[in-house]
Amino acid sequence: MTYASPHRLTPEEEGGPEVDVIVVGAGNAAACAALAAREAGAGKVLMLEAAPEAEAGGNSTYTAGAMRVTYEGIDDLRQLVPDVPDDLVAVTDFGSYGADAFFDDMFRMTQFRTDPELVEILVRQSLPTLRWMREQGVRFQLSFGRQAYKVDGRFRFWGGLACEVWGGGPGLVEMLHAACAKRGIEIRYATPATDLLRDDAGVRGVMVATPEGRKAIRAGSVVLACGGFESNAEMRARYLGPDWDLAKVRGTRFNMGDGIRMALEAGAMPHGHWSGAHAVGWDRDAPAYGDLAVGDNYQKHSYPFGIMVNANGERFVDEGADFRNYTYAKYGREVLRQPGMFAWQVFDAKVLPMLRDEYRIREVTKVTANTLEELAGKLEGVDPARFLQTVRAYNAAVQTSVPFNPAIRDGRGTEGLALPKSNWANTLDQAPFEAYAITCGVTFTFGGVKVSDRGEVMDRAGAAIPGLYSAGEMVGGIFYHNYPGGTGLTSGAVFGKLAGENAGRHALSLQTA
Ligand SMILES: Cc1cc2nc3c(=O)[nH]c(=O)nc-3n(C[C@H](O)[C@H](O)[C@H](O)COP(=O)(O)OP(=O)(O)OC[C@H]3O[C@@H](n4cnc5c(N)ncnc54)[C@H](O)[C@@H]3O)c2cc1C
């Protein structure tokens, strides 16, 4: 990373702002920032999107739209999803997910490193922010499909994640962009910001690349909400480490770390887990970047019900250590560490009906067999003899006396294995057997810039850089090591709204100064 100085305004570029607020990016965080800036009174808000219109919306478009939010019960959820039928409520255990539970998850997942000031905002503002999104035109539904199991006739939500956006990521981006259009916010596509404009008073706009050449756009304030560096192989290798350049990218190809670079060049303080990233088990033959036609379905998240083996035929993680919401984001890194950077997930007939929808797509790398011996010969790249030994040892260790229950941490584990499986252990002994090949798919990077409790980008001396705000993936200090599912969109919305409000106010204060 070079720490060059940002573009200084030339005499021709000097002058008052052309727009009040520029938001760099057009994903969830950016759109929330733009809407909040407008609501705060900024008359002219412009969003700049590096991608062409057909690929706009960043990683937010690739998501399933799951959003982690605090709730004390169905009454809170009804603030987001008012039309849940009473007969469905009667057969569902929604449980509760209060602020304490969200804090506990964030502390536990990040090994107590999450920035206390930022996590306080994230957790406390989650429900008010989703309510505000609803007012802006975003519609939510309850996540019965992916986050609840039906046991003994009742649905039970199991992972603190009861809410998702109607229409998933594409629905979210469509509704947010429609809300922006309604409020007169322009999105300029295929227009990447390349540099910040800066003078002694602070940030004064951005330089953009256009087909006609580079151009300055002056603004009262700038919100950088243009993602992390996950799409950039060079930066992944540099910051995440060896072999991360070879990981597949789950989402957009446009998050190249531009915003982080621009902010650092303007003197921003780096913050958070720069060598950390959210990464999952992802189809071994998936394309290099995400494919919007497939969305997040290259992921393979039913591993808690089976086992995963590497090229040596050995298990390498506790597949049942916790609910998948709390392990999936760190297990991609474990797959990357295996010889050849791949693994096979193996299931038997008992659990096949429970596999998530993503196992039934056309674009899947899968083998089936009627015996374990036959399966061993079909697991490309795996030592068959060692695989069979692993399965025999595993089968013998499963505590079959403990009842299996996917809706709770059932404690049905293994006994006596050096690497245990702690929950949901089932023997692999009923044909047909199925196995799925995965590699590491990187979702987003954790390192970024430090922001204040007003969304201002902080400099290395601890002062806010006037006129510069940030939100979304490029905010550092929130996630370390791991991540509770559904928090990225919530974080983008909470900090996007915060940054947008304050960027709007800053721009207005310049007008009255
Ligand atoms: C497959 C997949 C599934 C996921 N599922 C979920 C989920 O269900 N729930 C959840 O909470 N999170 C999920 N995530 C994570 C989530 O996508 C991110 O945390 C969140 O969307 C980040 O929002 P953002 O606005 O910061 O970034 P993005 O949505 O990536 O937006 C960044 C924007 O900046 C633009 N940009 C980049 N560089 C420039 C530049 N120089 N100039 C102008 N524009 C630029 C990009 O084109 C893009 O529009 C998932 C991610 C993926 C990839």
Coordinates of C-alpha atoms and ligand atoms in Angstrom, one line a residue:
M1 CA 0.0 0.0 0.0
T2 CA 1.5 3.4 -1.0
Y3 CA 0.8 6.3 1.2
A4 CA 0.9 8.9 -1.6
S5 CA -0.9 12.2 -1.1
P6 CA -4.3 12.4 -2.5
H7 CA -5.1 14.6 -5.5
R8 CA -4.7 18.3 -4.7
L9 CA -7.1 20.6 -6.5
T10 CA -5.7 22.4 -9.4
P11 CA -6.8 26.1 -9.9
E12 CA -9.2 24.9 -12.6
E13 CA -10.8 22.4 -10.3
E14 CA -11.2 24.9 -7.5
G15 CA -14.7 26.1 -6.7
G16 CA -17.7 25.3 -4.6
P17 CA -19.1 21.8 -4.4
E18 CA -21.0 20.5 -7.4
V19 CA -22.9 18.1 -5.2
D20 CA -23.5 18.0 -1.4
V21 CA -22.5 14.4 -0.8
I22 CA -20.7 11.9 -3.0
V23 CA -21.2 8.2 -2.0
V24 CA -18.6 5.9 -3.5
G25 CA -20.2 2.5 -4.2
A26 CA -23.8 1.3 -4.8
G27 CA -24.2 -1.7 -2.5
N28 CA -26.2 -1.8 0.7
A29 CA -23.9 0.4 2.8
A30 CA -23.6 3.0 0.1
A31 CA -27.4 3.1 -0.6
C32 CA -28.2 3.4 3.1
A33 CA -25.6 6.3 3.3
A34 CA -27.1 8.1 0.3
L35 CA -30.7 7.8 1.7
A36 CA -29.6 9.0 5.1
A37 CA -27.7 11.9 3.7
R38 CA -30.7 12.9 1.7
E39 CA -32.9 12.5 4.8
A40 CA -30.5 14.7 6.7
G41 CA -31.1 17.5 4.3
A42 CA -28.4 17.1 1.6
G43 CA -30.0 18.4 -1.6
K44 CA -27.8 16.7 -4.1
V45 CA -26.5 13.3 -3.4
L46 CA -24.5 11.4 -6.1
M47 CA -23.6 7.7 -5.9
L48 CA -20.6 6.5 -8.0
E49 CA -20.6 2.8 -9.0
A50 CA -17.5 1.2 -10.5
A51 CA -19.6 -1.6 -12.1
P52 CA -21.8 -1.3 -15.1
E53 CA -25.5 -1.3 -14.3
A54 CA -25.9 -5.0 -15.0
E55 CA -23.3 -5.8 -12.2
A56 CA -24.1 -3.0 -9.8
G57 CA -24.7 -3.4 -6.1
G58 CA -21.5 -5.1 -5.1
N59 CA -21.5 -8.1 -2.8
S60 CA -24.8 -7.0 -1.4
T61 CA -26.5 -8.3 -4.6
Y62 CA -24.9 -11.8 -4.2
T63 CA -26.3 -12.3 -0.7
A64 CA -29.3 -14.2 0.5
G65 CA -30.3 -11.0 2.3
A66 CA -30.1 -12.5 5.8
M67 CA -29.8 -9.8 8.4
R68 CA -28.9 -10.2 12.1
V69 CA -31.1 -8.1 14.3
T70 CA -32.0 -8.0 18.0
Y71 CA -35.5 -9.0 18.9
E72 CA -37.2 -10.0 22.1
G73 CA -39.9 -12.1 20.4
I74 CA -42.5 -12.0 17.6
D75 CA -43.7 -8.5 18.5
D76 CA -40.3 -7.1 17.6
L77 CA -40.1 -9.2 14.4
R78 CA -43.6 -7.9 13.5
Q79 CA -42.1 -4.4 13.3
L80 CA -40.2 -5.7 10.3
V81 CA -42.6 -8.3 9.0
P82 CA -46.1 -7.2 10.0
D83 CA -48.0 -9.8 8.1
V84 CA -46.8 -13.1 9.8
P85 CA -50.0 -15.2 10.0
D86 CA -51.2 -16.1 13.5
D87 CA -51.4 -19.8 12.7
L88 CA -47.7 -19.8 11.8
V89 CA -46.8 -18.0 14.9
A90 CA -48.7 -20.6 16.9
V91 CA -46.5 -23.4 15.7
T92 CA -43.1 -21.5 15.8
D93 CA -40.5 -21.0 18.5
F94 CA -38.9 -17.7 17.5
G95 CA -37.0 -17.5 20.8
S96 CA -35.4 -14.2 21.4
Y97 CA -32.1 -12.6 20.3
G98 CA -31.6 -9.7 22.7
A99 CA -28.7 -7.3 22.7
D100 CA -26.8 -9.5 25.2
A101 CA -27.0 -12.4 22.8
F102 CA -25.7 -10.3 19.9
F103 CA -22.9 -8.9 22.0
D104 CA -22.0 -12.4 23.2
D105 CA -21.9 -13.7 19.7
M106 CA -19.7 -10.8 18.5
F107 CA -17.3 -11.2 21.4
R108 CA -17.1 -14.9 21.1
M109 CA -16.7 -14.9 17.3
T110 CA -14.0 -12.2 17.4
Q111 CA -12.1 -13.6 20.4
F112 CA -13.1 -10.5 22.3
R113 CA -11.3 -8.2 19.8
T114 CA -14.3 -6.4 18.2
D115 CA -14.0 -2.6 18.7
P116 CA -16.2 -1.9 21.8
E117 CA -17.4 1.5 20.4
L118 CA -18.4 0.1 17.0
V119 CA -20.0 -3.1 18.3
E120 CA -22.1 -1.0 20.7
I121 CA -23.5 0.9 17.7
L122 CA -23.9 -2.2 15.6
V123 CA -25.9 -4.1 18.2
R124 CA -28.0 -1.2 19.6
Q125 CA -28.8 0.3 16.2
S126 CA -29.6 -3.0 14.5
L127 CA -33.4 -3.0 15.1
P128 CA -33.9 0.8 14.7
T129 CA -31.9 0.6 11.4
L130 CA -33.9 -2.2 9.9
R131 CA -37.1 -0.4 10.9
W132 CA -35.7 2.7 9.1
M133 CA -34.9 0.5 6.0
R134 CA -38.5 -0.6 6.0
E135 CA -39.6 3.0 6.0
Q136 CA -37.3 3.5 3.0
G137 CA -39.1 0.8 1.1
V138 CA -37.2 -2.4 2.0
R139 CA -39.4 -5.4 2.7
F140 CA -38.4 -8.3 5.0
Q141 CA -39.6 -11.8 5.6
L142 CA -38.9 -14.5 8.2
S143 CA -36.1 -17.0 7.4
F144 CA -38.1 -20.2 7.8
G145 CA -36.3 -21.8 4.8
R146 CA -32.7 -21.5 6.0
Q147 CA -32.8 -20.7 9.7
A148 CA -35.6 -22.9 11.2
Y149 CA -36.0 -26.6 11.6
K150 CA -39.3 -28.4 12.1
V151 CA -39.1 -30.8 15.0
D152 CA -42.1 -32.6 16.4
G153 CA -44.5 -30.4 14.5
R154 CA -43.0 -27.1 15.6
F155 CA -40.6 -24.7 13.8
R156 CA -37.6 -23.6 15.9
F157 CA -35.2 -20.8 14.9
W158 CA -31.8 -21.9 16.0
G159 CA -29.1 -19.3 15.1
G160 CA -30.2 -15.8 16.2
L161 CA -31.0 -15.0 12.6
A162 CA -34.8 -14.9 12.0
C163 CA -35.0 -12.2 9.4
E164 CA -34.1 -11.8 5.7
V165 CA -34.8 -9.3 2.9
W166 CA -37.6 -10.2 0.5
G167 CA -36.0 -11.3 -2.7
G168 CA -32.6 -11.8 -1.1
G169 CA -29.6 -9.7 -2.2
P170 CA -31.0 -8.8 -5.7
G171 CA -34.3 -7.8 -4.0
L172 CA -32.4 -5.7 -1.4
V173 CA -30.4 -3.8 -4.0
E174 CA -33.4 -3.3 -6.3
M175 CA -35.5 -1.9 -3.4
L176 CA -32.7 0.4 -2.2
H177 CA -31.9 1.7 -5.7
A178 CA -35.6 2.3 -6.3
A179 CA -35.7 4.3 -3.0
C180 CA -32.7 6.3 -4.1
A181 CA -34.3 7.1 -7.5
K182 CA -37.5 8.1 -5.7
R183 CA -35.5 10.6 -3.7
G184 CA -33.7 12.0 -6.7
I185 CA -30.4 10.4 -5.9
E186 CA -28.4 9.7 -9.1
I187 CA -26.3 6.5 -9.5
R188 CA -23.6 7.0 -12.0
Y189 CA -22.6 3.5 -13.3
A190 CA -19.2 2.4 -14.7
T191 CA -17.7 5.4 -12.9
P192 CA -15.0 4.3 -10.5
A193 CA -13.6 6.8 -8.0
T194 CA -9.8 6.8 -8.3
D195 CA -8.6 9.4 -5.8
L196 CA -9.9 11.8 -3.2
L197 CA -9.6 15.5 -3.7
R198 CA -8.2 17.2 -0.7
D199 CA -7.1 20.6 0.4
D200 CA -6.0 21.9 3.8
A201 CA -9.7 22.1 5.0
G202 CA -10.3 18.4 4.3
V203 CA -11.8 16.2 1.6
R204 CA -13.4 18.1 -1.2
G205 CA -14.6 15.5 -3.6
V206 CA -13.2 12.7 -5.8
M207 CA -11.5 12.0 -9.1
V208 CA -13.3 9.6 -11.3
A209 CA -12.3 7.6 -14.3
T210 CA -14.7 8.0 -17.3
P211 CA -14.4 6.9 -20.9
E212 CA -13.5 10.5 -21.7
G213 CA -10.6 10.5 -19.1
R214 CA -10.2 11.4 -15.5
K215 CA -12.4 14.1 -14.1
A216 CA -12.8 15.9 -10.7
I217 CA -16.2 16.0 -8.9
R218 CA -16.3 18.5 -6.0
A219 CA -18.5 17.7 -3.0
G220 CA -19.2 19.0 0.5
S221 CA -18.4 15.5 1.9
V222 CA -17.6 12.0 0.6
V223 CA -18.7 8.7 2.0
L224 CA -16.5 5.7 1.0
A225 CA -18.6 2.6 0.9
C226 CA -16.9 0.7 -1.8
G227 CA -16.1 -2.7 -0.2
G228 CA -12.9 -4.4 1.0
F229 CA -10.1 -5.8 -1.1
E230 CA -11.5 -9.4 -1.5
S231 CA -11.7 -9.2 -5.3
N232 CA -8.0 -8.2 -5.6
A233 CA -5.7 -11.2 -5.8
E234 CA -2.6 -9.1 -5.3
M235 CA -3.9 -7.5 -2.1
R236 CA -5.2 -10.8 -0.8
A237 CA -1.8 -12.4 -1.1
R238 CA -0.2 -9.3 0.4
Y239 CA -2.4 -9.0 3.5
L240 CA -4.1 -12.4 4.0
G241 CA -1.0 -14.5 3.1
P242 CA 0.2 -17.1 0.7
D243 CA -2.4 -19.0 -1.4
W244 CA -5.2 -16.5 -0.8
D245 CA -4.5 -15.2 -4.3
L246 CA -5.8 -18.6 -5.4
A247 CA -9.1 -18.5 -3.5
K248 CA -12.3 -18.1 -5.4
V249 CA -14.2 -14.9 -4.9
R250 CA -17.8 -15.4 -3.9
G251 CA -19.2 -12.1 -5.0
T252 CA -18.4 -9.0 -7.1
R253 CA -15.2 -8.5 -9.1
F254 CA -15.2 -4.8 -8.3
N255 CA -14.1 -4.6 -4.7
M256 CA -10.5 -4.0 -5.4
G257 CA -9.6 -2.2 -2.2
D258 CA -9.8 1.3 -3.9
G259 CA -11.7 2.9 -1.0
I260 CA -9.2 1.6 1.6
R261 CA -6.3 2.8 -0.6
M262 CA -7.8 6.2 -1.1
A263 CA -8.6 6.7 2.6
L264 CA -5.1 5.6 3.7
E265 CA -3.6 8.0 1.2
A266 CA -5.6 10.7 2.8
G267 CA -4.1 9.8 6.2
A268 CA -6.7 7.3 7.6
M269 CA -5.8 5.0 10.4
P270 CA -5.7 1.3 9.4
H271 CA -7.9 -0.7 11.8
G272 CA -8.9 -4.2 12.4
H273 CA -7.9 -7.7 11.3
W274 CA -5.9 -7.0 8.1
S275 CA -4.9 -10.6 7.7
G276 CA -8.4 -11.9 8.3
A277 CA -11.3 -12.6 6.0
H278 CA -14.7 -14.2 5.9
A279 CA -14.3 -17.3 3.7
V280 CA -16.4 -20.4 3.3
G281 CA -16.5 -23.8 1.7
W282 CA -17.4 -23.1 -2.0
D283 CA -17.8 -25.4 -5.0
R284 CA -14.4 -26.5 -6.2
D285 CA -15.4 -25.8 -9.8
A286 CA -17.1 -22.5 -9.2
P287 CA -15.9 -19.6 -11.5
A288 CA -13.2 -17.2 -10.2
Y289 CA -15.8 -14.6 -9.2
G290 CA -19.5 -14.8 -8.3
D291 CA -22.2 -15.5 -10.8
L292 CA -25.4 -13.7 -10.2
A293 CA -27.4 -16.4 -11.8
V294 CA -26.2 -18.8 -9.1
G295 CA -25.9 -16.3 -6.3
D296 CA -24.7 -17.8 -3.0
N297 CA -25.6 -21.4 -4.1
Y298 CA -22.0 -22.4 -4.7
Q299 CA -21.6 -22.4 -0.9
K300 CA -22.0 -25.8 0.8
H301 CA -23.2 -25.2 4.3
S302 CA -24.7 -28.5 5.5
Y303 CA -21.4 -29.9 6.6
P304 CA -22.6 -30.1 10.3
F305 CA -24.6 -33.2 9.2
G306 CA -21.7 -35.0 7.6
I307 CA -17.9 -35.1 7.6
M308 CA -15.3 -33.3 5.6
V309 CA -12.1 -35.0 4.4
N310 CA -8.9 -33.6 2.8
A311 CA -6.6 -35.2 0.1
N312 CA -5.1 -37.4 2.8
G313 CA -8.6 -38.8 3.5
E314 CA -8.5 -37.2 7.0
R315 CA -11.0 -34.9 8.8
F316 CA -9.5 -31.5 9.6
V317 CA -12.2 -29.6 11.6
D318 CA -14.9 -30.4 14.1
E319 CA -17.8 -30.2 11.6
G320 CA -20.3 -30.0 14.5
A321 CA -18.5 -27.5 16.7
D322 CA -21.5 -25.1 16.6
F323 CA -24.4 -24.1 14.4
R324 CA -23.3 -23.4 10.9
N325 CA -23.9 -19.6 11.4
Y326 CA -21.0 -19.6 13.8
T327 CA -18.5 -21.8 12.0
Y328 CA -19.0 -21.4 8.2
A329 CA -17.1 -18.1 7.9
K330 CA -13.9 -19.4 9.4
Y331 CA -13.9 -22.9 7.8
G332 CA -13.1 -21.5 4.3
R333 CA -9.7 -20.6 5.7
E334 CA -9.3 -24.2 7.0
V335 CA -10.1 -25.6 3.5
L336 CA -7.5 -23.3 2.0
R337 CA -4.9 -24.7 4.4
Q338 CA -5.5 -28.3 3.2
P339 CA -3.2 -30.0 0.6
G340 CA -4.4 -28.9 -2.9
M341 CA -6.8 -26.4 -1.2
F342 CA -9.8 -28.7 -1.4
A343 CA -12.0 -31.0 0.6
W344 CA -15.0 -33.3 0.1
Q345 CA -18.1 -33.2 2.2
V346 CA -19.6 -36.7 2.7
F347 CA -23.1 -37.5 3.6
D348 CA -25.2 -40.7 3.8
A349 CA -28.9 -41.3 3.0
K350 CA -30.1 -40.5 6.5
V351 CA -29.3 -36.8 6.2
L352 CA -29.7 -36.3 2.4
P353 CA -33.2 -34.9 2.8
M354 CA -31.8 -32.2 5.2
L355 CA -29.2 -30.8 2.8
R356 CA -29.8 -27.2 2.0
D357 CA -31.1 -26.2 -1.5
E358 CA -27.6 -25.2 -2.7
Y359 CA -26.8 -29.0 -2.9
R360 CA -29.5 -29.5 -5.5
I361 CA -28.4 -26.9 -8.1
R362 CA -27.2 -27.9 -11.6
E363 CA -23.7 -26.3 -11.1
V364 CA -22.5 -28.7 -8.4
T365 CA -19.4 -30.9 -8.1
K366 CA -20.8 -34.1 -6.7
V367 CA -20.3 -37.9 -6.7
T368 CA -22.7 -40.6 -5.5
A369 CA -22.1 -44.3 -4.7
N370 CA -23.9 -47.3 -3.2
T371 CA -21.0 -48.4 -1.0
L372 CA -18.3 -46.5 0.9
E373 CA -15.7 -48.4 -1.1
E374 CA -17.2 -47.3 -4.3
L375 CA -17.4 -43.7 -3.0
A376 CA -13.7 -43.9 -1.9
G377 CA -12.7 -44.5 -5.5
K378 CA -14.7 -41.6 -6.7
L379 CA -13.4 -38.9 -4.4
E380 CA -11.0 -37.3 -6.9
G381 CA -7.6 -36.4 -5.3
V382 CA -8.3 -38.3 -2.0
D383 CA -6.3 -41.3 -0.6
P384 CA -9.0 -44.0 -0.8
A385 CA -7.6 -46.3 1.9
R386 CA -7.1 -43.5 4.4
F387 CA -10.6 -42.3 3.7
L388 CA -12.1 -45.7 4.5
Q389 CA -10.1 -45.8 7.7
T390 CA -11.3 -42.4 8.7
V391 CA -14.9 -43.3 8.1
R392 CA -14.6 -46.6 10.0
A393 CA -13.0 -44.8 13.0
Y394 CA -15.6 -42.1 12.9
N395 CA -18.6 -44.5 12.6
A396 CA -17.3 -46.4 15.6
A397 CA -17.0 -43.2 17.7
V398 CA -20.5 -41.8 17.1
Q399 CA -22.6 -41.7 20.4
T400 CA -25.7 -43.1 18.8
S401 CA -27.5 -43.3 22.2
V402 CA -27.8 -39.5 22.2
P403 CA -30.9 -38.3 20.1
F404 CA -30.2 -36.3 17.0
N405 CA -31.8 -32.9 16.9
P406 CA -30.7 -30.3 14.3
A407 CA -32.6 -27.4 16.0
I408 CA -30.4 -27.5 19.2
R409 CA -26.7 -28.2 19.9
D410 CA -27.7 -31.8 20.6
G411 CA -24.4 -33.0 22.1
R412 CA -24.6 -36.1 19.9
G413 CA -20.9 -36.2 19.3
T414 CA -18.0 -38.7 18.9
E415 CA -16.1 -40.4 21.6
G416 CA -12.4 -41.1 21.6
L417 CA -11.4 -39.4 18.3
A418 CA -8.4 -37.1 18.4
L419 CA -10.5 -34.6 16.4
P420 CA -14.0 -34.8 17.8
K421 CA -17.3 -34.0 16.1
S422 CA -19.2 -32.3 18.9
N423 CA -22.8 -32.2 17.7
W424 CA -25.1 -33.8 15.0
A425 CA -22.8 -36.8 14.5
N426 CA -24.5 -39.5 12.5
T427 CA -22.9 -42.7 11.3
L428 CA -22.1 -42.9 7.6
D429 CA -23.6 -46.3 6.8
Q430 CA -26.8 -46.0 4.7
A431 CA -26.6 -45.9 0.8
P432 CA -26.7 -43.9 -1.3
F433 CA -23.7 -41.9 -0.2
E434 CA -23.1 -38.4 -1.7
A435 CA -20.0 -36.3 -1.6
Y436 CA -19.4 -32.7 -2.7
A437 CA -16.1 -31.1 -3.6
I438 CA -15.3 -27.7 -2.2
T439 CA -12.5 -25.2 -2.1
C440 CA -12.1 -21.8 -0.3
G441 CA -14.4 -19.0 -1.4
V442 CA -13.6 -15.6 0.0
T443 CA -16.5 -13.4 0.9
F444 CA -15.0 -10.1 2.2
T445 CA -11.9 -8.9 4.1
F446 CA -12.0 -7.7 7.7
G447 CA -9.2 -5.0 7.7
G448 CA -10.1 -1.5 6.9
V449 CA -10.1 2.1 8.2
K450 CA -11.0 3.4 11.6
V451 CA -14.2 5.3 11.9
S452 CA -15.7 7.4 14.8
D453 CA -19.1 7.0 16.3
R454 CA -20.3 9.5 13.7
G455 CA -18.9 7.4 10.8
E456 CA -16.0 9.9 10.2
V457 CA -12.8 8.4 9.0
M458 CA -10.1 8.9 11.7
D459 CA -6.6 9.9 10.9
R460 CA -3.5 8.4 12.5
A461 CA -3.4 11.1 15.2
G462 CA -7.0 10.2 16.2
A463 CA -8.7 13.2 14.7
A464 CA -11.6 13.0 12.1
I465 CA -10.6 13.8 8.5
P466 CA -13.0 16.6 7.7
G467 CA -15.5 15.7 5.0
L468 CA -14.5 12.0 4.9
Y469 CA -16.9 9.2 6.0
S470 CA -16.9 5.4 5.6
A471 CA -19.2 2.4 5.9
G472 CA -19.6 -1.2 5.1
E473 CA -16.9 -3.8 4.4
M474 CA -14.1 -1.2 4.5
V475 CA -14.7 -0.2 8.1
G476 CA -12.1 -2.1 10.1
G477 CA -12.3 -3.3 13.7
I478 CA -15.7 -5.0 13.7
F479 CA -14.8 -8.6 12.7
Y480 CA -11.8 -10.6 13.7
H481 CA -11.1 -14.3 13.0
N482 CA -14.8 -15.2 12.5
Y483 CA -18.2 -13.8 12.0
P484 CA -21.8 -14.5 13.0
G485 CA -23.9 -15.1 9.9
G486 CA -26.1 -12.2 8.7
T487 CA -24.0 -9.4 10.3
G488 CA -22.4 -7.9 7.1
L489 CA -25.6 -6.4 5.8
T490 CA -26.6 -5.2 9.2
S491 CA -23.2 -3.6 9.7
G492 CA -23.4 -2.0 6.3
A493 CA -26.9 -0.6 7.0
V494 CA -26.1 0.7 10.5
F495 CA -22.8 2.3 9.6
G496 CA -24.1 3.4 6.2
K497 CA -27.0 5.3 7.8
L498 CA -24.7 6.8 10.4
A499 CA -22.1 7.9 7.9
G500 CA -24.7 9.3 5.5
E501 CA -26.5 11.3 8.2
N502 CA -23.3 12.9 9.3
A503 CA -21.9 13.4 5.8
G504 CA -25.2 15.2 5.0
R505 CA -25.0 17.4 8.0
H506 CA -21.3 18.2 7.3
A507 CA -22.2 19.3 3.7
L508 CA -25.0 21.5 5.0
S509 CA -22.7 23.1 7.6
L510 CA -20.4 24.2 4.8
Q511 CA -23.3 25.9 3.1
T512 CA -24.2 27.9 6.2
A513 CA -20.6 28.6 7.2
Ligands
LIG1 C1 -22.2 -14.9 -1.9 C2 -22.3 -13.9 -0.7 C3 -23.4 -14.1 0.2 C4 -23.5 -13.3 1.3 N1 -24.6 -13.5 2.1 C5 -24.8 -12.6 3.1 C6 -26.0 -12.6 3.9 O1 -26.9 -13.4 3.6 N2 -26.1 -11.7 4.9 C7 -25.1 -10.8 5.2 O2 -25.3 -10.0 6.1 N3 -24.0 -10.7 4.4 C8 -23.8 -11.6 3.4 N4 -22.7 -11.5 2.7 C9 -21.7 -10.4 3.0 C10 -22.3 -9.1 2.5 O3 -22.4 -9.2 1.1 C11 -21.4 -7.9 2.7 O4 -21.0 -7.8 4.1 C12 -22.1 -6.6 2.4 O5 -22.9 -6.7 1.3 C13 -21.1 -5.5 2.2 O6 -21.8 -4.3 1.8 P1 -21.0 -3.1 1.2 O7 -22.0 -2.1 0.8 O8 -20.0 -2.7 2.2 O9 -20.2 -3.7 0.0 P2 -20.7 -4.1 -1.5 O10 -22.1 -4.5 -1.4 O11 -19.7 -5.0 -2.0 O12 -20.7 -2.7 -2.3 C14 -19.4 -2.1 -2.6 C15 -19.7 -1.3 -3.8 O13 -18.6 -0.5 -4.2 C16 -18.4 -0.5 -5.6 N5 -17.0 -0.1 -5.8 C17 -15.8 -0.7 -5.6 N6 -14.8 0.1 -5.9 C18 -15.3 1.2 -6.4 C19 -14.7 2.4 -6.9 N7 -13.4 2.6 -6.9 N8 -15.6 3.4 -7.2 C20 -16.9 3.3 -7.2 N9 -17.5 2.1 -6.8 C21 -16.7 1.1 -6.3 C22 -18.8 -1.9 -6.0 O14 -19.0 -2.0 -7.3 C23 -20.0 -2.1 -5.1 O15 -21.1 -1.4 -5.7 C24 -22.6 -12.3 1.5 C25 -21.5 -12.0 0.6 C26 -21.4 -12.9 -0.5 C27 -20.4 -12.6 -1.5

